[in-house]
Tab-separated table of C-alpha atoms in Angstrom:
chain	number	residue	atom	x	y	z
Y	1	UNK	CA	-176.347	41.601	-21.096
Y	2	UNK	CA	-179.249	41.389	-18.990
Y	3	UNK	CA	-180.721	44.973	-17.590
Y	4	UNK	CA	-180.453	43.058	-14.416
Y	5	UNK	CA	-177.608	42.383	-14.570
Y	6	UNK	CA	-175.087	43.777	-11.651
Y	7	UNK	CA	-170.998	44.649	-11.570
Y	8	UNK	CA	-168.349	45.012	-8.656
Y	9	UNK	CA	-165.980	47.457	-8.716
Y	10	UNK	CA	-162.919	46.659	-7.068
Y	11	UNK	CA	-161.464	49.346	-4.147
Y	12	UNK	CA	-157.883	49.071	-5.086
Y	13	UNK	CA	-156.273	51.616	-2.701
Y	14	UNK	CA	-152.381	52.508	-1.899
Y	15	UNK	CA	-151.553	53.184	1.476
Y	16	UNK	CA	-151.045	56.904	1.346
Y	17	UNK	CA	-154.271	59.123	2.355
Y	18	UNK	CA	-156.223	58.787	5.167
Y	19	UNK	CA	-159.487	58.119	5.949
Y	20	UNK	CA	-161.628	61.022	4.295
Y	21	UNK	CA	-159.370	62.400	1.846
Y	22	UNK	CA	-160.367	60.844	-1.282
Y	23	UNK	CA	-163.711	61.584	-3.314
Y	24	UNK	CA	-165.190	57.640	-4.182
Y	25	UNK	CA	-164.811	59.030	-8.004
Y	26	UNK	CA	-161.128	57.910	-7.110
Y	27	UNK	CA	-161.789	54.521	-7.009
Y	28	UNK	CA	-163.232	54.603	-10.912
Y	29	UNK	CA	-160.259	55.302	-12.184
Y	30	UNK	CA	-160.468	55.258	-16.257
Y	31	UNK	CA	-157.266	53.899	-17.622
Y	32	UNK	CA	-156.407	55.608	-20.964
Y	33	UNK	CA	-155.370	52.498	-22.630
Y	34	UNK	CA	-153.742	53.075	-25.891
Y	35	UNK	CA	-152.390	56.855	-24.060
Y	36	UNK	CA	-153.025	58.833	-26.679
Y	37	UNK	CA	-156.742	59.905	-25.157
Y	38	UNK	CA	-158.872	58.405	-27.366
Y	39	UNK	CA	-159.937	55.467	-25.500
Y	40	UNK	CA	-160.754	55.107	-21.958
Y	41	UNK	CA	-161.626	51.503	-19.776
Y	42	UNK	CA	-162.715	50.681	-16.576
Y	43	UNK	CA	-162.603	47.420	-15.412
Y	44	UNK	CA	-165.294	45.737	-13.432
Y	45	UNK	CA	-166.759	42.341	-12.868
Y	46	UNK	CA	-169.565	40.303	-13.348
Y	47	UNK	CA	-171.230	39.498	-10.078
Y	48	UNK	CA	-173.103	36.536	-11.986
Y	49	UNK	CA	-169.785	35.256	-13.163
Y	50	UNK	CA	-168.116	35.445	-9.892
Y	51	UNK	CA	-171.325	33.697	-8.270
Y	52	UNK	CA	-171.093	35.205	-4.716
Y	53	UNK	CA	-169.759	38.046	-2.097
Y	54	UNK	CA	-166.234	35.411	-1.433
Y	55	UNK	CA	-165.666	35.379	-5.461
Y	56	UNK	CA	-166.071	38.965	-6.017
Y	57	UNK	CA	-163.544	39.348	-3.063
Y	58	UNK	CA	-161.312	36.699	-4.813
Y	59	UNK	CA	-160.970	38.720	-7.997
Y	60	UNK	CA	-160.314	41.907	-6.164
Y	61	UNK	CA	-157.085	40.557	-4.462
Y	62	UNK	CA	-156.346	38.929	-7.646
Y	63	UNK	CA	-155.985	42.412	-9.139
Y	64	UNK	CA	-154.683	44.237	-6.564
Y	65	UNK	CA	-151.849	41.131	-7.503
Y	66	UNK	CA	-152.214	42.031	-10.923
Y	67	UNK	CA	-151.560	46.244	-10.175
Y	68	UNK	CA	-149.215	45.547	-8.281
Y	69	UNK	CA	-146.983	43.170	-10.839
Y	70	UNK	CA	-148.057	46.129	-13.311
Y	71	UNK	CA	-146.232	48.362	-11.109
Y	72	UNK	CA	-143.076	46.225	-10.291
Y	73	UNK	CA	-143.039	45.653	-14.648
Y	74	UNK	CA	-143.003	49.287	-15.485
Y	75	UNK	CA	-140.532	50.881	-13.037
Y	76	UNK	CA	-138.353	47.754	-12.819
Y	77	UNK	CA	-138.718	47.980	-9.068
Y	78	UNK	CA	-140.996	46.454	-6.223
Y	79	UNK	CA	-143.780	48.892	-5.183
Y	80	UNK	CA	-143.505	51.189	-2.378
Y	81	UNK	CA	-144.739	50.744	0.739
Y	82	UNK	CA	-146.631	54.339	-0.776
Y	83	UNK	CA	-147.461	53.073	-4.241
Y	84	UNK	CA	-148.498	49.493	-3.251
Y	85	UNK	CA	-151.614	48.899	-3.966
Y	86	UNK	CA	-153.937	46.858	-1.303
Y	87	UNK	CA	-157.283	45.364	-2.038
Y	88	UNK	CA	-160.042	46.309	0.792
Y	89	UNK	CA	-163.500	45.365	-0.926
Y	90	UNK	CA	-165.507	45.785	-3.307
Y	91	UNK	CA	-168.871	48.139	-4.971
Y	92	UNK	CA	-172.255	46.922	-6.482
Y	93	UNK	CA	-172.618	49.336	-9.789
Y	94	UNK	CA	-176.269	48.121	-11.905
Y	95	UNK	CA	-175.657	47.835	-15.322
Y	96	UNK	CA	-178.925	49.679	-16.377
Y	97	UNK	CA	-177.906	52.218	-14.522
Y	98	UNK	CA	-174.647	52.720	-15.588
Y	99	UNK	CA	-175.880	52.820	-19.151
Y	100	UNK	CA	-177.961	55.885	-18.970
Y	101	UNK	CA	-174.743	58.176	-18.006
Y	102	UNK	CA	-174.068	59.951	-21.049
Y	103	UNK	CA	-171.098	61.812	-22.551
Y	104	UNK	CA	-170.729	64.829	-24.316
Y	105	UNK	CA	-167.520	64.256	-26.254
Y	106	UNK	CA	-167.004	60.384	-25.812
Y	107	UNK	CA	-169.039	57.380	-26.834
Y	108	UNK	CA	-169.622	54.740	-23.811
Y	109	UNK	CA	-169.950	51.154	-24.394
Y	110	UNK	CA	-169.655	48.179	-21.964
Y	111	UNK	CA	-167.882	44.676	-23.172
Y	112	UNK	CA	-166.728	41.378	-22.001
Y	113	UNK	CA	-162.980	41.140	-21.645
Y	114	UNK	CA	-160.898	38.464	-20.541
Y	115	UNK	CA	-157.741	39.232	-19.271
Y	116	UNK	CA	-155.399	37.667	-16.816
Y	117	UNK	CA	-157.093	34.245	-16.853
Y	118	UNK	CA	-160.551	36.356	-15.330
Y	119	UNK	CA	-163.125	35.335	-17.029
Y	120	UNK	CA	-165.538	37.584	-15.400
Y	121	UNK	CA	-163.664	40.890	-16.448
Y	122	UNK	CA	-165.225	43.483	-18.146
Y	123	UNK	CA	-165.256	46.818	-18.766
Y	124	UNK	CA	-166.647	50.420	-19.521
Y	125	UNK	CA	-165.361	52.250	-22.247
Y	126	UNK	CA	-165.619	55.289	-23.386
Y	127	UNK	CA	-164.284	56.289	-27.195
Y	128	UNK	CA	-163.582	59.429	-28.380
Y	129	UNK	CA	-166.408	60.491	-30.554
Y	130	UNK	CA	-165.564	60.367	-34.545
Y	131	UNK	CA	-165.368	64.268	-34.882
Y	132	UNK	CA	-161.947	64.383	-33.050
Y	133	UNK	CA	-160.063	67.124	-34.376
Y	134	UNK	CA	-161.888	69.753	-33.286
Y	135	UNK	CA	-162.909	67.796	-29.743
Y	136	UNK	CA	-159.312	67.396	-28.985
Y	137	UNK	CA	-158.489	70.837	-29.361
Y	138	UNK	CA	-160.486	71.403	-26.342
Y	139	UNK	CA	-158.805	68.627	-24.093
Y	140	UNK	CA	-159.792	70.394	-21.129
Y	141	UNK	CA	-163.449	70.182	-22.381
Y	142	UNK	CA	-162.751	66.230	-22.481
Y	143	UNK	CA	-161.008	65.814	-19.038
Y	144	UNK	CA	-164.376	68.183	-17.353
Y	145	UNK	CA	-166.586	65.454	-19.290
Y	146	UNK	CA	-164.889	63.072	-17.666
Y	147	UNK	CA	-164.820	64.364	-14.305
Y	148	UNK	CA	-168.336	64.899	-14.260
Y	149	UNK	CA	-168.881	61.252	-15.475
Y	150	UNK	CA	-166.536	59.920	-13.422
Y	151	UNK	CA	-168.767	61.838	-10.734
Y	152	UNK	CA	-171.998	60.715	-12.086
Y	153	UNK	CA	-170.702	56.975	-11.508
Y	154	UNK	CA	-169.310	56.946	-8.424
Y	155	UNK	CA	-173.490	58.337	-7.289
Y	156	UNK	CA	-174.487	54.213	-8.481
Y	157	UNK	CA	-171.827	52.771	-6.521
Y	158	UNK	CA	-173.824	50.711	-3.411
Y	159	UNK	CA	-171.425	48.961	-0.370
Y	160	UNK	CA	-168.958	48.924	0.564
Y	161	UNK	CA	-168.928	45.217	0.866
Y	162	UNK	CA	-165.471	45.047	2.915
Y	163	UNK	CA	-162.896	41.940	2.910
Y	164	UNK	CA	-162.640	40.486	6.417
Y	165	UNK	CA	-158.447	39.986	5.723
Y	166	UNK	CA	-157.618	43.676	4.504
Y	167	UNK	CA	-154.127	44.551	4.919
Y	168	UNK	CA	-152.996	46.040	8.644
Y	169	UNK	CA	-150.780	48.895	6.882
Y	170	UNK	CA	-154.057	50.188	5.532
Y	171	UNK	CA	-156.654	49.654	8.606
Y	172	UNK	CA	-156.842	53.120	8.888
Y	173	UNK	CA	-158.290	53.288	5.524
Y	174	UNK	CA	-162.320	53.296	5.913
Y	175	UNK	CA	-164.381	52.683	2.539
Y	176	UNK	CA	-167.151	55.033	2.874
Y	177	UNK	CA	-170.548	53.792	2.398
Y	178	UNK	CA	-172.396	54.635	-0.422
Y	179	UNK	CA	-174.965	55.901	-1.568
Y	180	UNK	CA	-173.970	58.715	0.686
Y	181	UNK	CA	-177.531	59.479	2.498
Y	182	UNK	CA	-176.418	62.317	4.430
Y	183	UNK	CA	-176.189	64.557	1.155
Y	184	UNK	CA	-178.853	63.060	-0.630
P	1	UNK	CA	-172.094	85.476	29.224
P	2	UNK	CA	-170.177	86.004	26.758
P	3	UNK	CA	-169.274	83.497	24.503
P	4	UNK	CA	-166.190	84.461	22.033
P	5	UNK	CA	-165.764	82.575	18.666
P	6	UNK	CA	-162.428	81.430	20.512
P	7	UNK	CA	-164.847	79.000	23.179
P	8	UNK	CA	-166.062	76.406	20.079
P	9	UNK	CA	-163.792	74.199	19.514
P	10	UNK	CA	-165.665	72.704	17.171
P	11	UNK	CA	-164.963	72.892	13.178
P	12	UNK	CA	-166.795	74.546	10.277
P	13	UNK	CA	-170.200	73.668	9.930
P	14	UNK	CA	-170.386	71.717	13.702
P	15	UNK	CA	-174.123	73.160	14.862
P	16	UNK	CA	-174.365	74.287	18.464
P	17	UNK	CA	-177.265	74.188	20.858
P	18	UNK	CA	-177.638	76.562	23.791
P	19	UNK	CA	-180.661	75.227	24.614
P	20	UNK	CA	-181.067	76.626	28.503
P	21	UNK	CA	-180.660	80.411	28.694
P	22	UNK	CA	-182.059	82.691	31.091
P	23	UNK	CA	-182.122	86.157	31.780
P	24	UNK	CA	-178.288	86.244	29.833
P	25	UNK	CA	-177.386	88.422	27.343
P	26	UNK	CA	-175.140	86.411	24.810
P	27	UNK	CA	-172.811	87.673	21.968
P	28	UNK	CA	-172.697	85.099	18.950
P	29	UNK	CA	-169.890	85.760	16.298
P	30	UNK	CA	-171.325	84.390	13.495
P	31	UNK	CA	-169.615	85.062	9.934
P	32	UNK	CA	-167.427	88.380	10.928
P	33	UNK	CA	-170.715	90.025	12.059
P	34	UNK	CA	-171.760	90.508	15.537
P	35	UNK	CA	-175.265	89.459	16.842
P	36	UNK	CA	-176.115	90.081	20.234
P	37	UNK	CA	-179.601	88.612	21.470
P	38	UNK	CA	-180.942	89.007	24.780
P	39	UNK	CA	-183.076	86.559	26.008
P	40	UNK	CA	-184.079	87.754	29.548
P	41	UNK	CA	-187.607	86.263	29.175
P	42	UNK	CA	-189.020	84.170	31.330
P	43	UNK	CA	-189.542	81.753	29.203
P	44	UNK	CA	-186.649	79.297	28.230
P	45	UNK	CA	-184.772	80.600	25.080
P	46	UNK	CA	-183.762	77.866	23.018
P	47	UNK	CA	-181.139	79.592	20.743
P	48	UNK	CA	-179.727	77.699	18.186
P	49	UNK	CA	-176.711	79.289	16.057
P	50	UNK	CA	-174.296	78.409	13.786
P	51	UNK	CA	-170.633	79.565	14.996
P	52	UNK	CA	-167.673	79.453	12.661
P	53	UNK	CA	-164.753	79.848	15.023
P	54	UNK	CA	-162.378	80.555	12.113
P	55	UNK	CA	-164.328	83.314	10.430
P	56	UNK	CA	-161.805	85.722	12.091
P	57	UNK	CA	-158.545	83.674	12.014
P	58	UNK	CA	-158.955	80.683	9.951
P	59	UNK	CA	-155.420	79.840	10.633
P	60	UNK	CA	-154.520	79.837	14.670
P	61	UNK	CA	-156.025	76.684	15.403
P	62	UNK	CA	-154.081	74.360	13.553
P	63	UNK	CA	-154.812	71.577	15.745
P	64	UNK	CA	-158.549	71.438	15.010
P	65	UNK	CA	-160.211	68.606	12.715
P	66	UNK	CA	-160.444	71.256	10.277
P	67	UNK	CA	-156.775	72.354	10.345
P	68	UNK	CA	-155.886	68.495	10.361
P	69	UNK	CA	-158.063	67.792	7.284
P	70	UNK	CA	-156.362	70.756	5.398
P	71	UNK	CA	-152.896	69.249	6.299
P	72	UNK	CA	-153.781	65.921	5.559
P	73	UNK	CA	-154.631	67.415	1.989
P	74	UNK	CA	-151.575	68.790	1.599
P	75	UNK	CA	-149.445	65.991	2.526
P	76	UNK	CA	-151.292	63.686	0.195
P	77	UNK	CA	-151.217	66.116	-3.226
P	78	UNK	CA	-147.736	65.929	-1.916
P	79	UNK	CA	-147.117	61.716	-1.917
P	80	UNK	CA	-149.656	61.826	-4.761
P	81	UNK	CA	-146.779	63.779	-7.086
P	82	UNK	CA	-143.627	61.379	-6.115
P	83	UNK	CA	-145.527	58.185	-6.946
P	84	UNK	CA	-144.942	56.487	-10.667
P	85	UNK	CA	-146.215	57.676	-13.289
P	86	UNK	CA	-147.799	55.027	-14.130
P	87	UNK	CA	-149.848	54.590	-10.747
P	88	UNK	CA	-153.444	54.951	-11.046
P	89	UNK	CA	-153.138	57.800	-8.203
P	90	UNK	CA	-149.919	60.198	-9.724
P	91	UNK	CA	-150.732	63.596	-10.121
P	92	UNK	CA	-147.534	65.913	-11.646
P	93	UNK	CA	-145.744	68.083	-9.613
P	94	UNK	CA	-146.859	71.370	-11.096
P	95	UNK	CA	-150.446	70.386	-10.799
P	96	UNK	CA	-149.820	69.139	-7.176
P	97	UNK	CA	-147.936	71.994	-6.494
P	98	UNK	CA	-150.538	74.356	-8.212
P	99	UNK	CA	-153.688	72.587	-6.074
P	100	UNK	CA	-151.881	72.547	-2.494
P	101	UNK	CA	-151.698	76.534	-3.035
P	102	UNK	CA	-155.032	76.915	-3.693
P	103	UNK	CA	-156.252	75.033	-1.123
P	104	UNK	CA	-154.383	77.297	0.867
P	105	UNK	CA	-155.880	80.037	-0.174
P	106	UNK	CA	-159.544	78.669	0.341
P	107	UNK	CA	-158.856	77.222	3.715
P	108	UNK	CA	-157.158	80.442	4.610
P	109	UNK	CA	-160.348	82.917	3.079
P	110	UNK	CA	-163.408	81.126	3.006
P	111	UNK	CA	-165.302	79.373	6.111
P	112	UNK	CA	-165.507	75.933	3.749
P	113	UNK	CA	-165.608	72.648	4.744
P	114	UNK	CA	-162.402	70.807	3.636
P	115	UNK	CA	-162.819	68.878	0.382
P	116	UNK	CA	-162.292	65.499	-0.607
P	117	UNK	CA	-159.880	64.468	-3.454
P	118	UNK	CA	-159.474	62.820	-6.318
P	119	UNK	CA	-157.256	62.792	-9.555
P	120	UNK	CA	-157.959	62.903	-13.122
P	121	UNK	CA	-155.206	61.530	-15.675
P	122	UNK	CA	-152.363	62.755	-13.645
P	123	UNK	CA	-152.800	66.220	-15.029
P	124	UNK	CA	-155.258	67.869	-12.556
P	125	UNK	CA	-156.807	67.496	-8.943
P	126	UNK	CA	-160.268	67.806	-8.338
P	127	UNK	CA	-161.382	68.752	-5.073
P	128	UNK	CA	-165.256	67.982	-4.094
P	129	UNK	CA	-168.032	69.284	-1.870
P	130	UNK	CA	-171.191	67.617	-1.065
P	131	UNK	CA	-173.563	70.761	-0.848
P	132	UNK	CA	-177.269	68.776	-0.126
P	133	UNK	CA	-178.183	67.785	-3.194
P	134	UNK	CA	-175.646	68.986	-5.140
P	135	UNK	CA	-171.788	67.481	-5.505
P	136	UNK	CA	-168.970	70.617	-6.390
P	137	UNK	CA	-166.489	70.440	-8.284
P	138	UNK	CA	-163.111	72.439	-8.615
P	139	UNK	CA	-160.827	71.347	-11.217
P	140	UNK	CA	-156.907	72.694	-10.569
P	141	UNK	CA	-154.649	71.535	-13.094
P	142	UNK	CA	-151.366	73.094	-13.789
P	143	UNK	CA	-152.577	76.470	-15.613
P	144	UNK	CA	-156.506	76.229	-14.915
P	145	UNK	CA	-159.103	76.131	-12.675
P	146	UNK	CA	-162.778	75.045	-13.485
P	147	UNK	CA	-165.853	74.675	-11.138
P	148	UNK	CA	-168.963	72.407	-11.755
P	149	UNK	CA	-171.977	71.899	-10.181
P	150	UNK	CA	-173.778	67.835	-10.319
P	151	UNK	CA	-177.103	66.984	-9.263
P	152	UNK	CA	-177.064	63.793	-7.611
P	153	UNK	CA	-180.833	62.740	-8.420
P	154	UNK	CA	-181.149	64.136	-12.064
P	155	UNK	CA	-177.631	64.149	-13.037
P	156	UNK	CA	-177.926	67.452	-14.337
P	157	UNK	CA	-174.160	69.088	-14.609
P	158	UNK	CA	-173.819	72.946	-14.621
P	159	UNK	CA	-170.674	74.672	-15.527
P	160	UNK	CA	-169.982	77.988	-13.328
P	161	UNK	CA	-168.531	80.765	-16.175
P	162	UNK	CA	-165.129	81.945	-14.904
P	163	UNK	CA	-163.102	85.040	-16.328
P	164	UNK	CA	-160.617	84.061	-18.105
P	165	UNK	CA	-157.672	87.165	-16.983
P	166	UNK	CA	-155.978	85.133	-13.678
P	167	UNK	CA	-156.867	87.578	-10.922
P	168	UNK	CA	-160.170	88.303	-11.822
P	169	UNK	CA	-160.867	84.429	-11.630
P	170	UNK	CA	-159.059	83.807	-8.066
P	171	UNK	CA	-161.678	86.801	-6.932
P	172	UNK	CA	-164.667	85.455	-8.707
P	173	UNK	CA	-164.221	81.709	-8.047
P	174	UNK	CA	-163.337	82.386	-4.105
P	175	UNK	CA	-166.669	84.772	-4.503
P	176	UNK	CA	-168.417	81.848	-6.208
P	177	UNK	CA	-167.341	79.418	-3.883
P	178	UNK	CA	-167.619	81.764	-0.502
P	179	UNK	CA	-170.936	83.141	-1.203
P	180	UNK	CA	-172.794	79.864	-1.905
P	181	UNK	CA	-171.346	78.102	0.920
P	182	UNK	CA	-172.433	80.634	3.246
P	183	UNK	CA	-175.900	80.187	1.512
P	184	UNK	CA	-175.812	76.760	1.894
P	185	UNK	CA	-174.697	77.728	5.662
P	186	UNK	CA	-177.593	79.426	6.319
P	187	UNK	CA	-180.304	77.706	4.644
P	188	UNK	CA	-179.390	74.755	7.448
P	189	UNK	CA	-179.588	76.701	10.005
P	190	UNK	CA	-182.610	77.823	8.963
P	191	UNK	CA	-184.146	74.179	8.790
P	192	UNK	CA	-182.564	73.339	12.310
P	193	UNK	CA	-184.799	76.178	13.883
């Protein structure tokens, strides 16, 4: 991977909360994949792979498709009008900048994952460190380091770079632009 | 003229210009103390003051931005706890439950702006506060509460020490999150003059 080398971060967003109620560390939401804590992924894209603004904008409806199926799979029923999730654009994250966050209890590491037929998927991960037993003792010491991360993130995140076709039910959803330069 | 914290409609934080006063005497509630300034020169006062309406009764105006922004917190820890499990946004009930009363509490104590949201594993809500150049953090899961401090430019994270018996915390951390706010307060209004 390239230092120049630059991600999207899809704004996956269900309908409830309005327009100011949600922190942007929301939309980097870590999935703990194997739920048992030890291994956390977020999944972005490769804005080389996806070659322009109208493909990065393709793969985020394709997995707001994708949560959405997830959804309908796991409770056995379509998603709520609440829990539906709608796609309404998209972040620039830098990958060199995303490298230099560092964790106290978890290692981070950044791969190429196909999955669902993208083949611009990736993600960040972050692994529980190898002295485990006594880390996860302290979970609340792991959930704070990710918060903060989580935090430290969402300050790369540059847009929003909005889809013209974003869903009526959530128009009165704005995506805040960021960097935010009225607290900088 | 008198002007009563009641007169500013405005929310906490909105900055007020009286730019044209002369030969008034005005009273300015500012933070539960009272300043009067008279500025019967000749010359044009330009007096410019912070006013926190709701520094005497945070509660009775409901139907300001602020009291909407509260609500609208409240209603969405509360559709945050009956989504799926699964859903990237759930947060459990007791945490939910546990976060909507303290942001009760800190609407209902402290002249603070109201936070934004966001949700870590289900387990806890974290509320935020962009103070300048700093990003707070308070953690509220369903036992705990935790406050953090981020620098945006350096990244730096600083952990605030809380006791650990449960009314000594609710006391320091309102303290904690009171006392710098009104710093942070001031120190603007000290750049706008």
């Amino acid at each position: 991977m390239l230092n120049s080398g630059v991600f999207c971060r899809s704004a996956l967003h269900p309908r409830c909360g309005k327009n100011g109620i949600f922190d942007e560390a929301q939309l980097l939401h870590f999935s703990d994949v194997h739920r048992d804590g030890q291994f956390y992924a977020l999944s972005i894209a490769s804005r080389f792979l996806l070659r322009d603004e109208e493909g990065a904008h393709g793969y985020g409806h394709r997995t707001a498709a994708v949560a959405n199926r997830g959804i309908r799979e796991r409770t056995g029923e379509d998603p709520t009008p609440e829990s539906r999730v709608h796609y309404l654009g998209f972040y620039d994250l830098d990958y060199v900048a995303v490298r230099k966050i560092d964790l106290e209890f978890y290692d981070a590491g950044f791969s190429r994952v196909p999955e669902h037929g993208e083949a611009a998927h990736f993600q960040i991960e972050w692994r529980l460190k190898a002295r485990q037993g006594e880390a996860l003792a302290k979970d609340k010491a792991l959930r704070k380091d990710r918060s903060a991360a989580r935090t430290k993130l969402s300050f790369l995140l540059r847009g929003p770079f909005k889809v013209a076709s974003a869903s009526c039910e959530v128009d009165n959803f704005e995506l805040p632009t960021l960097p935010r330069t009225d607290a900088a | 003229m008198r002007f009563s914290n009641r007169m500013c409609s405005n929310w906490v934080n909105s900055t007020i210009r009286y730019n044209t006063f002369r030969n008034t005497s005005q009273t300015i509630v500012e933070h539960n103390t009272t300043v009067t300034q008279d500025t019967s020169s000749s010359e044009t006062a330009a007096v410019c003051q912070r006013i926190t309406y709701h520094s005497i009764l945070p509660t009775s105006r409901p139907n300001s931005l602020r009291g909407v922004r509260f609500a609208a917190l409240h209603e969405t820890l509360l559709t945050l706890s009956t989504l799926p499990e699964e859903h990237p946004y759930y947060l459990g009930v007791a945490a939910a439950t546990r976060a909507s009363n303290y942001l009760g509490i800190l609407a209902n104590n402290l002249d603070i702006d109201p936070p934004r949201l966001f949700t870590e594993d289900g387990e806890a809500a974290v509320f935020t506060w962009d103070l300048g150049k700093v990003k707070r953090l308070l953690t509220v899961d369903a036992e705990e509460e935790d406050l953090m401090d981020i620098d945006r430019a350096t990244m730096v994270r600083c952990d605030h020490t809380l006791p650990s018996d449960d009314d000594l915390r609710l006391g320091a951390l309102l303290n904690e999150l009171g006392s710098q706010h009104l710093n942070f307060a001031k120190s603007l209004s000290d750049t706008d003059a």
